[in-house]
GROMACS .gro file of C-alpha atoms in nm:
model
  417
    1UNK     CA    1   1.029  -0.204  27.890
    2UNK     CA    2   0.855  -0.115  27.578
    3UNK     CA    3   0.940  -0.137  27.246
    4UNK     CA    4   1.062   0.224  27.082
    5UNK     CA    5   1.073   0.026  26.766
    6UNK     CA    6   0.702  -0.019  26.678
    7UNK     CA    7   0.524   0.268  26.567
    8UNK     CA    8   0.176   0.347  26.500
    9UNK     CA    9  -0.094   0.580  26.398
   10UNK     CA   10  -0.183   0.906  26.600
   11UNK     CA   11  -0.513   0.769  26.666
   12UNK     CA   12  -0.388   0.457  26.804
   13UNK     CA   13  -0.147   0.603  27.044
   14UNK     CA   14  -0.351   0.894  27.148
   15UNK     CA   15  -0.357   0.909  27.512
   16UNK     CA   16  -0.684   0.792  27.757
   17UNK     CA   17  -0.934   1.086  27.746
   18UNK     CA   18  -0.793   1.296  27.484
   19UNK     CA   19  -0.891   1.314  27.146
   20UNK     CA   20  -0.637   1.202  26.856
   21UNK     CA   21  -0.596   1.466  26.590
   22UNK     CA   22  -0.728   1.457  26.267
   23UNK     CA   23  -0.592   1.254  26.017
   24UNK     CA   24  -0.493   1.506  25.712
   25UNK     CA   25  -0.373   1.409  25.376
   26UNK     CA   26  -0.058   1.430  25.236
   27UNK     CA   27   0.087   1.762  25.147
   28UNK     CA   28   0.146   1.833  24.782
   29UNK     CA   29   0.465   1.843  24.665
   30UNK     CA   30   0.643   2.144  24.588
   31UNK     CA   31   0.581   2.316  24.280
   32UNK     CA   32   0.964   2.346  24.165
   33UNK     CA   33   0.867   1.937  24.148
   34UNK     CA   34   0.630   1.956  23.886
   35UNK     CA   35   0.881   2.181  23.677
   36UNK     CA   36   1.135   1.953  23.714
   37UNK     CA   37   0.918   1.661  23.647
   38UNK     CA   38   0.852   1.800  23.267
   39UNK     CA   39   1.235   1.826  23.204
   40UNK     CA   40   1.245   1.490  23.018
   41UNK     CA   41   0.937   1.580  22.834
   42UNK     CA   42   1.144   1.897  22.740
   43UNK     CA   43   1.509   1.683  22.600
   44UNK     CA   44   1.300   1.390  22.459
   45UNK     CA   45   1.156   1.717  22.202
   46UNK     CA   46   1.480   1.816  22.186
   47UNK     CA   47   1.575   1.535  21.982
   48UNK     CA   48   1.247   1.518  21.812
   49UNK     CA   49   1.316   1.828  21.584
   50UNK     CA   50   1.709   1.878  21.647
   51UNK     CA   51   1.777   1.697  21.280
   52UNK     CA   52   1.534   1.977  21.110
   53UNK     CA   53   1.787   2.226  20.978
   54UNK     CA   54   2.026   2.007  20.899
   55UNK     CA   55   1.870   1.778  20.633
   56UNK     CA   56   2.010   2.010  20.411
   57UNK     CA   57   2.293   1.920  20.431
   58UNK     CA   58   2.252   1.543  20.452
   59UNK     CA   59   2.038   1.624  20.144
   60UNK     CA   60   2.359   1.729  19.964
   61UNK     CA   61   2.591   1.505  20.115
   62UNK     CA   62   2.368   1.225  20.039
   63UNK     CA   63   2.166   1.309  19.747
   64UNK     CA   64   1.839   1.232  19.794
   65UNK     CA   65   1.489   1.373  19.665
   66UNK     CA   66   1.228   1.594  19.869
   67UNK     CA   67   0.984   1.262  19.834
   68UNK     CA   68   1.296   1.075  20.068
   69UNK     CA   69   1.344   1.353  20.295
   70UNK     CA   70   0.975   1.317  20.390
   71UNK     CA   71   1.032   0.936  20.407
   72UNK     CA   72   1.338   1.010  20.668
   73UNK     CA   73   1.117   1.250  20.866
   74UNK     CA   74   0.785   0.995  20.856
   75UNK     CA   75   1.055   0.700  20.984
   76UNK     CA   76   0.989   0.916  21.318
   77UNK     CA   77   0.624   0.888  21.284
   78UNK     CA   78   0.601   0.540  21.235
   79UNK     CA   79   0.839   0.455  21.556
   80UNK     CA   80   0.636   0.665  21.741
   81UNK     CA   81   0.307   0.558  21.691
   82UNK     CA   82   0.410   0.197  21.711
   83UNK     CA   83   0.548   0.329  22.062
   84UNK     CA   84   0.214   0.437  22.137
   85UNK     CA   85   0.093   0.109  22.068
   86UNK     CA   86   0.224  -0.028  22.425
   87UNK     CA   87   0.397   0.278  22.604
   88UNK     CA   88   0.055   0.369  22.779
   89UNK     CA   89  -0.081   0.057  22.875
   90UNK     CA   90   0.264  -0.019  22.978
   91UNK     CA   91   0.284   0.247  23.179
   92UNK     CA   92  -0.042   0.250  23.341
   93UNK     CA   93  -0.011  -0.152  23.482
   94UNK     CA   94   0.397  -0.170  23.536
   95UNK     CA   95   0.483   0.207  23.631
   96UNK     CA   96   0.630   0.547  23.456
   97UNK     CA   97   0.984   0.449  23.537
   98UNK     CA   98   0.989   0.176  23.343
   99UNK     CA   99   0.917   0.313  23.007
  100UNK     CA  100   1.091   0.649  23.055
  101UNK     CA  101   1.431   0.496  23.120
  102UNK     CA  102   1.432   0.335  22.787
  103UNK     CA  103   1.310   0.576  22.583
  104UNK     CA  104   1.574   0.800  22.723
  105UNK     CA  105   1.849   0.560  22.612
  106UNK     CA  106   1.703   0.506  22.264
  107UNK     CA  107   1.742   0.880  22.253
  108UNK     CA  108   2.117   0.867  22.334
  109UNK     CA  109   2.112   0.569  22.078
  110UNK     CA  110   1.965   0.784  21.818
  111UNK     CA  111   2.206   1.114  21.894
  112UNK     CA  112   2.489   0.869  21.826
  113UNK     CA  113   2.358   0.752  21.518
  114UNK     CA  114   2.249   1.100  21.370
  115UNK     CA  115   2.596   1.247  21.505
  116UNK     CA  116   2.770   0.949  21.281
  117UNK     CA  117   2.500   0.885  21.023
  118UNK     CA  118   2.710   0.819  20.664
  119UNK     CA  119   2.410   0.677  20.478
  120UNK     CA  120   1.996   0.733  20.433
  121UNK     CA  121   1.975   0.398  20.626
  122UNK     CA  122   2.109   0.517  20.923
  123UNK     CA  123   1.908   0.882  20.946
  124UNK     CA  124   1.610   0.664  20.906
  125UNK     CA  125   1.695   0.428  21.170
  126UNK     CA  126   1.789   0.704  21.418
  127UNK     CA  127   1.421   0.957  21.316
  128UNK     CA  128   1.279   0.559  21.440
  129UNK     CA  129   1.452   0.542  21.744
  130UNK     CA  130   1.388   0.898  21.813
  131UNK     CA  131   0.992   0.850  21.740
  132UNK     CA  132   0.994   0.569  21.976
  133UNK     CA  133   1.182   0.771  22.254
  134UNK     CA  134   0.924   1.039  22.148
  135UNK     CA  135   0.643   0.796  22.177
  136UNK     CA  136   0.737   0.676  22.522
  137UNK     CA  137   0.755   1.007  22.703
  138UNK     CA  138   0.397   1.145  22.553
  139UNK     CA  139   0.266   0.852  22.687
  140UNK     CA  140   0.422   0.790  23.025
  141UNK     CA  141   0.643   1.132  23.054
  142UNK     CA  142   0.316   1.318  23.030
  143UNK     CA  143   0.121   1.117  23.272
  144UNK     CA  144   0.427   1.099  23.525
  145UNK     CA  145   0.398   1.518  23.530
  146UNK     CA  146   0.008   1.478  23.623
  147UNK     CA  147   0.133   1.255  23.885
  148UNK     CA  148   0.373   1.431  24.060
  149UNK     CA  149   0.126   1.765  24.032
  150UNK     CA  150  -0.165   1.514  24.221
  151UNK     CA  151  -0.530   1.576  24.126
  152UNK     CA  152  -0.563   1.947  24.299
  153UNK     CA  153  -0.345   2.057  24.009
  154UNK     CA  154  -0.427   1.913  23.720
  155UNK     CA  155  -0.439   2.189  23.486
  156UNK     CA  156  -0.114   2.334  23.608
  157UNK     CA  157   0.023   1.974  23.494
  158UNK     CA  158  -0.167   1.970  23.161
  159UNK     CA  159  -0.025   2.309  23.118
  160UNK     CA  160   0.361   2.234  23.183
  161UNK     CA  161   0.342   1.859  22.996
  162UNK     CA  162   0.197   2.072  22.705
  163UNK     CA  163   0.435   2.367  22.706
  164UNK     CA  164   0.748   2.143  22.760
  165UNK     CA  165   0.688   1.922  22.493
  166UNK     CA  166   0.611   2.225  22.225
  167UNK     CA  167   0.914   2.429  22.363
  168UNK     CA  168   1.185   2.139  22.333
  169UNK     CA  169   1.047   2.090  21.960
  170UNK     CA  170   1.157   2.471  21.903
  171UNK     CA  171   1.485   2.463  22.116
  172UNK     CA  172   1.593   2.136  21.882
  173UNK     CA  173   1.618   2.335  21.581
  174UNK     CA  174   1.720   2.679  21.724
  175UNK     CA  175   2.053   2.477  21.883
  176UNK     CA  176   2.126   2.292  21.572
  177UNK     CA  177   2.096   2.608  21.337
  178UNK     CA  178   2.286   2.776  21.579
  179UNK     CA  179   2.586   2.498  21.661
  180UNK     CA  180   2.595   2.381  21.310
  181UNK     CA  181   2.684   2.744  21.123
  182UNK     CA  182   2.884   2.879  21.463
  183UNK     CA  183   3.116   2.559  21.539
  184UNK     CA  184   3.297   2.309  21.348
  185UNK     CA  185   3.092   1.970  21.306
  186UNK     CA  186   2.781   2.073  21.226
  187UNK     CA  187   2.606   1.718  21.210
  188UNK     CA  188   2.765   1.612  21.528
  189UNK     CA  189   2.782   1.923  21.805
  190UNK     CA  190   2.457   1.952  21.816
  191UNK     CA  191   2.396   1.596  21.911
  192UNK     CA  192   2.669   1.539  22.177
  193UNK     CA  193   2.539   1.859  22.335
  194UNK     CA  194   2.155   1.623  22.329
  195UNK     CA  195   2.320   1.316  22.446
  196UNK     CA  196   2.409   1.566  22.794
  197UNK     CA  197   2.032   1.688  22.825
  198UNK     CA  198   1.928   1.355  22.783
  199UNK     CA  199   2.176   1.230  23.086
  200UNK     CA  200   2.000   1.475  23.282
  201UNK     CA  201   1.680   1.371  23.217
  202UNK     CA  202   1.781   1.019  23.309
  203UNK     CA  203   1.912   1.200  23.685
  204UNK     CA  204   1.538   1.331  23.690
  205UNK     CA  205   1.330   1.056  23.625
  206UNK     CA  206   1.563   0.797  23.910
  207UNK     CA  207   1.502   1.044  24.165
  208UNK     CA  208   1.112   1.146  24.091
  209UNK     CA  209   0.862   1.055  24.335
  210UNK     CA  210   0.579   0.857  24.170
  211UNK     CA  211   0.293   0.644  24.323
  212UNK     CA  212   0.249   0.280  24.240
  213UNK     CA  213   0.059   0.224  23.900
  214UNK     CA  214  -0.325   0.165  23.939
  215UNK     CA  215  -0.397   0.077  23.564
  216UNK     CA  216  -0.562  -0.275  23.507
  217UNK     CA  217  -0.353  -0.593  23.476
  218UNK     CA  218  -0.580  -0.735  23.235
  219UNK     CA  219  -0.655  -0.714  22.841
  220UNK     CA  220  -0.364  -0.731  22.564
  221UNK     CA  221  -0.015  -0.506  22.628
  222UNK     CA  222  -0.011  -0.395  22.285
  223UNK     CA  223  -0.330  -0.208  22.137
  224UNK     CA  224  -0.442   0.061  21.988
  225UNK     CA  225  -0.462   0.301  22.267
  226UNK     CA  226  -0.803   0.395  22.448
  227UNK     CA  227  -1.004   0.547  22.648
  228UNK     CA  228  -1.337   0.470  22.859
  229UNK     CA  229  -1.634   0.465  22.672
  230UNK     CA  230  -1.752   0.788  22.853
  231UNK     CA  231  -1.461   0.965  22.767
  232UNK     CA  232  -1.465   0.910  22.383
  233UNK     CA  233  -1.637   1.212  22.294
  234UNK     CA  234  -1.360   1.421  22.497
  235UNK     CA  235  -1.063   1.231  22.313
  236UNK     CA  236  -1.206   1.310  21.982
  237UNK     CA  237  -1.292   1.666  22.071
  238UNK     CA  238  -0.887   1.706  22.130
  239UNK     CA  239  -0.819   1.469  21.836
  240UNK     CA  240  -1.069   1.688  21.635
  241UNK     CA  241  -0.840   2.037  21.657
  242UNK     CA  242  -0.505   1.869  21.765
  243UNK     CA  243  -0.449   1.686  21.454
  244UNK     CA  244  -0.466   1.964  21.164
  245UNK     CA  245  -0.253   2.192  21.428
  246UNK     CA  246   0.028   1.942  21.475
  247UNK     CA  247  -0.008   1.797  21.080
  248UNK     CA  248   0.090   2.175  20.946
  249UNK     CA  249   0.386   2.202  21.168
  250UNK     CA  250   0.491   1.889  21.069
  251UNK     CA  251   0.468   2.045  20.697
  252UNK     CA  252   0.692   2.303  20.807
  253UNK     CA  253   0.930   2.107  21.042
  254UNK     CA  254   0.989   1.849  20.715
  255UNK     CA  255   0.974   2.077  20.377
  256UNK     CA  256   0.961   2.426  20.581
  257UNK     CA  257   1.377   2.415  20.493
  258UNK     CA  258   1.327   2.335  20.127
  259UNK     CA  259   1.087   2.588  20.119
  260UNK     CA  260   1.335   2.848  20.238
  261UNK     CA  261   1.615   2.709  20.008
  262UNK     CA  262   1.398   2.673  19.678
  263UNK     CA  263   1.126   2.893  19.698
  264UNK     CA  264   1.263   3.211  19.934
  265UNK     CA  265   1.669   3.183  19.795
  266UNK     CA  266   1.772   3.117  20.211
  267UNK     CA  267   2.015   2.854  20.329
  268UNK     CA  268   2.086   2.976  20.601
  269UNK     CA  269   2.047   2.725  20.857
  270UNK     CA  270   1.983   2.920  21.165
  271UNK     CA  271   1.681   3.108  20.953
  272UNK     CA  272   1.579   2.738  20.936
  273UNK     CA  273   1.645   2.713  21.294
  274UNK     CA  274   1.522   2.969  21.415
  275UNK     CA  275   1.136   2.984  21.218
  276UNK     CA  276   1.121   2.596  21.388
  277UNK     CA  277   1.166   2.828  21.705
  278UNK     CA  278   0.943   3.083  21.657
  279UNK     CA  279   0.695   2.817  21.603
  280UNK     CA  280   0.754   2.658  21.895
  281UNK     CA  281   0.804   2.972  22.080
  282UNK     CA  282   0.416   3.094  21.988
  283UNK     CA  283   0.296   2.756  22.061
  284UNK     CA  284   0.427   2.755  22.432
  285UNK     CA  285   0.345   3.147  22.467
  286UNK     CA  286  -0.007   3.078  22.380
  287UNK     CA  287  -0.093   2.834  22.629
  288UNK     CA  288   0.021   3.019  22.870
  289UNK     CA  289  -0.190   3.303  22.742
  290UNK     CA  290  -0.502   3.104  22.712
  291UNK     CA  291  -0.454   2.885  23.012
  292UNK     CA  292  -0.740   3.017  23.177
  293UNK     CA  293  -1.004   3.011  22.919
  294UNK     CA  294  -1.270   2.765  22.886
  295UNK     CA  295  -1.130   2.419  22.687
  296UNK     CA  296  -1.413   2.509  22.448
  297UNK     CA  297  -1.237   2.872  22.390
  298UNK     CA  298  -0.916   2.699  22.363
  299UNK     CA  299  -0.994   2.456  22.111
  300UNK     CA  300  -1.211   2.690  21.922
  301UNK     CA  301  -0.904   2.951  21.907
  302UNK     CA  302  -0.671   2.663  21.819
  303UNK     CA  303  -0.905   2.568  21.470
  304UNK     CA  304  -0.901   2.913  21.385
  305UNK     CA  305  -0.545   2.993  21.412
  306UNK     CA  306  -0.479   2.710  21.188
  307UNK     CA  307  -0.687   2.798  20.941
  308UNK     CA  308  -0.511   3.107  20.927
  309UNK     CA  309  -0.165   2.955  20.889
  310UNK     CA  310  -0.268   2.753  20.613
  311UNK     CA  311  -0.377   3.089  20.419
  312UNK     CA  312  -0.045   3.230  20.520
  313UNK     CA  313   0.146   2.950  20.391
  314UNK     CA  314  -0.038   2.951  20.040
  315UNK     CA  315   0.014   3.270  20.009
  316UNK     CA  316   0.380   3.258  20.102
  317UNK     CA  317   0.479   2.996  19.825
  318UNK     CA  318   0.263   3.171  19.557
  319UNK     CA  319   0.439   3.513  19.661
  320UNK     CA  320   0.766   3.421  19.765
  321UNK     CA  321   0.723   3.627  20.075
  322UNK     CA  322   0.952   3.526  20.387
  323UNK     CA  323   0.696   3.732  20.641
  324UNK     CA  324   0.401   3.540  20.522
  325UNK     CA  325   0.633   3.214  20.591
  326UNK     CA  326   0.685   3.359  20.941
  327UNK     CA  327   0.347   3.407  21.004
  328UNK     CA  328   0.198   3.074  20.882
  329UNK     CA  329   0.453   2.899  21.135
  330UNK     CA  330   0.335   3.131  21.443
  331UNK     CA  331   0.026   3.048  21.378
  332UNK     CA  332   0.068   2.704  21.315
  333UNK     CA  333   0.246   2.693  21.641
  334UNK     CA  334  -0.021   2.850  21.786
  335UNK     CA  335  -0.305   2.621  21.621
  336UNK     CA  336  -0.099   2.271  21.756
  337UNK     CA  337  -0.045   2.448  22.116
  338UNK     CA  338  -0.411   2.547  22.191
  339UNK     CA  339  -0.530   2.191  22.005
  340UNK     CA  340  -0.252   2.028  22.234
  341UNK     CA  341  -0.332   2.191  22.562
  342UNK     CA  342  -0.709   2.163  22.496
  343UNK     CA  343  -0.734   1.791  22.438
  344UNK     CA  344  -0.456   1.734  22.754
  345UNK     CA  345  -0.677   1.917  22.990
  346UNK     CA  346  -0.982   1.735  22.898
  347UNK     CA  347  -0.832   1.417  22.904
  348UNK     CA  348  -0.675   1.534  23.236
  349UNK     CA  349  -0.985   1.644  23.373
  350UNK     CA  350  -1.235   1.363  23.280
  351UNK     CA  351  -0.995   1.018  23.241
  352UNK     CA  352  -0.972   0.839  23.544
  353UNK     CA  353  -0.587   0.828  23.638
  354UNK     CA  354  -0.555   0.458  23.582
  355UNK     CA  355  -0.571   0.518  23.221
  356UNK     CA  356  -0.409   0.870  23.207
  357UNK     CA  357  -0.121   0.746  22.960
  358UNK     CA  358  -0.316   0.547  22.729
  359UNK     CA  359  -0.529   0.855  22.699
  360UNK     CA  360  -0.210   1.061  22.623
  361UNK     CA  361  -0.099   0.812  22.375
  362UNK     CA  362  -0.466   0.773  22.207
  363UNK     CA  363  -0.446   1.119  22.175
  364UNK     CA  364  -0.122   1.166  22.015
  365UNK     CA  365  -0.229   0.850  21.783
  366UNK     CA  366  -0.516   1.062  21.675
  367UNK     CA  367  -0.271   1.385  21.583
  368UNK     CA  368   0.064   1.208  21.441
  369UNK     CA  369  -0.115   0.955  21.208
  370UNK     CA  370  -0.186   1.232  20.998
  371UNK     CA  371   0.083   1.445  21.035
  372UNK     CA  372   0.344   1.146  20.920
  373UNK     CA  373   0.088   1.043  20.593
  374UNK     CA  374   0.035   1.433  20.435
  375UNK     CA  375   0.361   1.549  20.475
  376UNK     CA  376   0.500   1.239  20.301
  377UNK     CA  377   0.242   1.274  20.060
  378UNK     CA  378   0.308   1.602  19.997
  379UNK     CA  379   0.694   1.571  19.976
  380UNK     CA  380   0.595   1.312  19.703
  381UNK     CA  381   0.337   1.501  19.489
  382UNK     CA  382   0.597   1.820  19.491
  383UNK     CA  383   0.833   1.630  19.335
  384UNK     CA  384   0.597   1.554  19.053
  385UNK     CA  385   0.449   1.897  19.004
  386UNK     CA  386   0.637   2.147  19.215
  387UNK     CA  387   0.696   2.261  19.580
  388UNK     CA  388   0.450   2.566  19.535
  389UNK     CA  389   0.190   2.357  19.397
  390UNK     CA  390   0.202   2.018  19.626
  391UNK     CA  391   0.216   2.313  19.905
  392UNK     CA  392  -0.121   2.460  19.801
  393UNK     CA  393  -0.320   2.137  19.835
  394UNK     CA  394  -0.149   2.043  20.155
  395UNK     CA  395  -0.271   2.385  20.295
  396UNK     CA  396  -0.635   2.365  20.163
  397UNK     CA  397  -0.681   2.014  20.321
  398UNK     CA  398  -0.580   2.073  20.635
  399UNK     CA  399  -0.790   2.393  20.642
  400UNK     CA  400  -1.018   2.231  20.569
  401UNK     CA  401  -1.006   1.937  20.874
  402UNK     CA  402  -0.908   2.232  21.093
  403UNK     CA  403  -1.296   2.402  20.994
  404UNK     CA  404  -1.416   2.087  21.062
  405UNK     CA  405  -1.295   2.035  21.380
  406UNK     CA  406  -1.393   2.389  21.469
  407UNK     CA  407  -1.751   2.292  21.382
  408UNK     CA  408  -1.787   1.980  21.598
  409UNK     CA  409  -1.645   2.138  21.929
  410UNK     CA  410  -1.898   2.438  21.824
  411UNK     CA  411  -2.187   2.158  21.781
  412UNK     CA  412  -2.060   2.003  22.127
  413UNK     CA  413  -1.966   2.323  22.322
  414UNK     CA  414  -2.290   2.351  22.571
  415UNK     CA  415  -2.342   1.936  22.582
  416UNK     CA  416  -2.008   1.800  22.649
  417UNK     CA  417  -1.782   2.110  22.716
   0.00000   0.00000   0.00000
């Protein structure tokens, strides 16, 4: 009798004188997958911004200067990039699962402490634990999307890592300006309602269906993150627009609040909220507008736009002008999305997938390094000689690296684009 037990490949059991069908490859999975596969990219964001609006009032409760606040906020910066010290290569030799899973639970670690924070000490310990969840998930929460997508859609999952990370940074805010002026607790709704998105996100990432990691087992776990030499040109093309985008909404994610309060006479928090939003809101809207330009189009657009919000945002402080304010953060928005989806779909498109999160993380190395030090810098010098003023040299440098980094992707459009 034989066995029922054993199977085997069409070709081998192909009966005498027929021909075995073709072997095909495997089907894609369905797109509702990738979608779903972005979600902890999306509450990870969350977190990232959700404290924006309310420094304010930790401010007051507190008392602390504008040169702290910026420390609190860079606290998020630092955990971060020392995340993206070992979340790639992590990720690349042991597996995405591994990494996301704890950087979801710092997150729940950090909404506890921000929900129950009584002292500087513990804001800055939870913006740390946050930047490390942060850190994590741009690193192997980006690179899990582009696996679940497969190589015939790689720009569909450059496009959704991209958009989900700049539309949780705006939701963050938007809830927390909303919660904290409609409901009683306003440092600690907000927060409970993250620790649930966060569960979810933990649901997601057991059940997702990635491959076995492919990344080297060799070479040090913790490094600055890489890529291969051949590719070096394409990370600092990204790095090149990225980085001024993302440093000027950092300016307005950490002072963009004092600026209301000081300079505009607004307290509101959900105004607070809700320009965080808008921000976030243009940079997700634009990358789906741009989506199918040319990379060099993209990142071209993306140096111009911020350019533009830096104007906007001189002109705002010197004029006292809410609109202007409005305007410099869509276009700031806009400026990080089209640097952010531009450098993605490059590294997407040219970095072998064995090194796919250390790419991500190299990349993010080479936008938040500068968007922790000028903020902080910033917060500092307007203490010494005025919001308005420390504001107007923040905007000129960064339009200035933004015109820079318009001119080398101009220099290397027909070459390397």
């Amino acid at each position: 009798m034989r066995s029922t037990q054993h199977t085997e490949s069409p070709v081998a059991t192909a009966a005498p004188g027929r021909h075995a069908p073709p072997a095909t490859a495997a089907e894609p999975p369905p797109r509702r997958e990738v979608w779903l596969a972005a979600w902890p990219v999306t509450a990870v964001f969350i977190l990232s911004n959700t404290a924006t609006p309310l420094y304010v009032l930790w401010q007051r409760r507190l008392g602390f200067s504008s040169g702290m606040l910026t420390v609190v906020f860079a606290c998020y910066i630092v955990g971060l990039l020392a995340a993206l010290l070992v979340a790639g290569v992590v990720s690349d030799r042991v597996g995405r699962k591994p990494v996301l899973l704890p950087a979801l639970a710092m997150g729940i670690v950090a909404s506890v402490l921000f929900a129950t924070a009584g002292s500087i000490a513990a804001l800055a310990i939870a913006r740390l634990l946050s930047g490390v969840a942060v850190g994590a998930i741009v690193s192997a929460g980006m690179a899990a999307v582009a696996d679940v997508a497969g190589p015939e859609r790689r720009r569909l999952a450059a496009l959704l890592a991209s958009t989900a990370m700049v539309l949780g940074a705006g939701l963050g805010p938007l809830l927390a300006g909303v919660l904290s002026e409609a409901l009683p607790g306003p440092t600690v709704t907000v927060f409970v309602v993250e620790i649930a998105l966060l569960a979810l996100a933990v649901l997601v990432v057991v059940r997702m269906p990635l491959p076995r990691p492919a990344g080297p087992r060799s070479g040090a776990w913790v490094r600055v993150p890489s890529v291969p030499r051949a590719n070096r040109v394409h990370l600092l093309l990204g790095i090149a627009v990225f980085a001024p985008g993302i440093t000027s909404t950092s300016f307005v994610l950490s002072l963009g609040p004092s600026l209301l309060a000081d300079l505009l006479g607004t307290s509101n928090r959900v105004v607070a909220g809700a320009t965080a939003f808008v921000m976030f809101t243009a940079a997700t809207a634009v990358q789906f507008a741009v989506r199918r330009l040319k990379v060099a189009a993209i990142l071209s657009a993306g140096a111009v736009s911020t350019v533009g919000a830096m104007a906007s945002l001189a002109l705002a402080v010197h004029l006292s002008a809410t609109p202007l304010l409005a305007l410099a953060a869509v276009l700031a928005g806009a400026g990080q999305g089209m640097g952010q989806l531009g450098g993605l779909t490059l590294i997407s498109a040219r970095v072998p997938a064995a090194r796919l999160a250390e790419a991500n993380a190299a990349l993010n190395v080479g936008g938040y390094l500068p968007a922790g030090l000028l903020p902080v810098a910033v917060g500092y010098l307007s203490d010494a000689v005025g919001l308005s003023t420390g504001t107007t040299v923040f905007s000129a440098v960064v339009a200035a690296a933004a015109l820079a980094g318009g001119a080398v992707v101009a220099a290397r459009r027909r070459t390397t684009l």
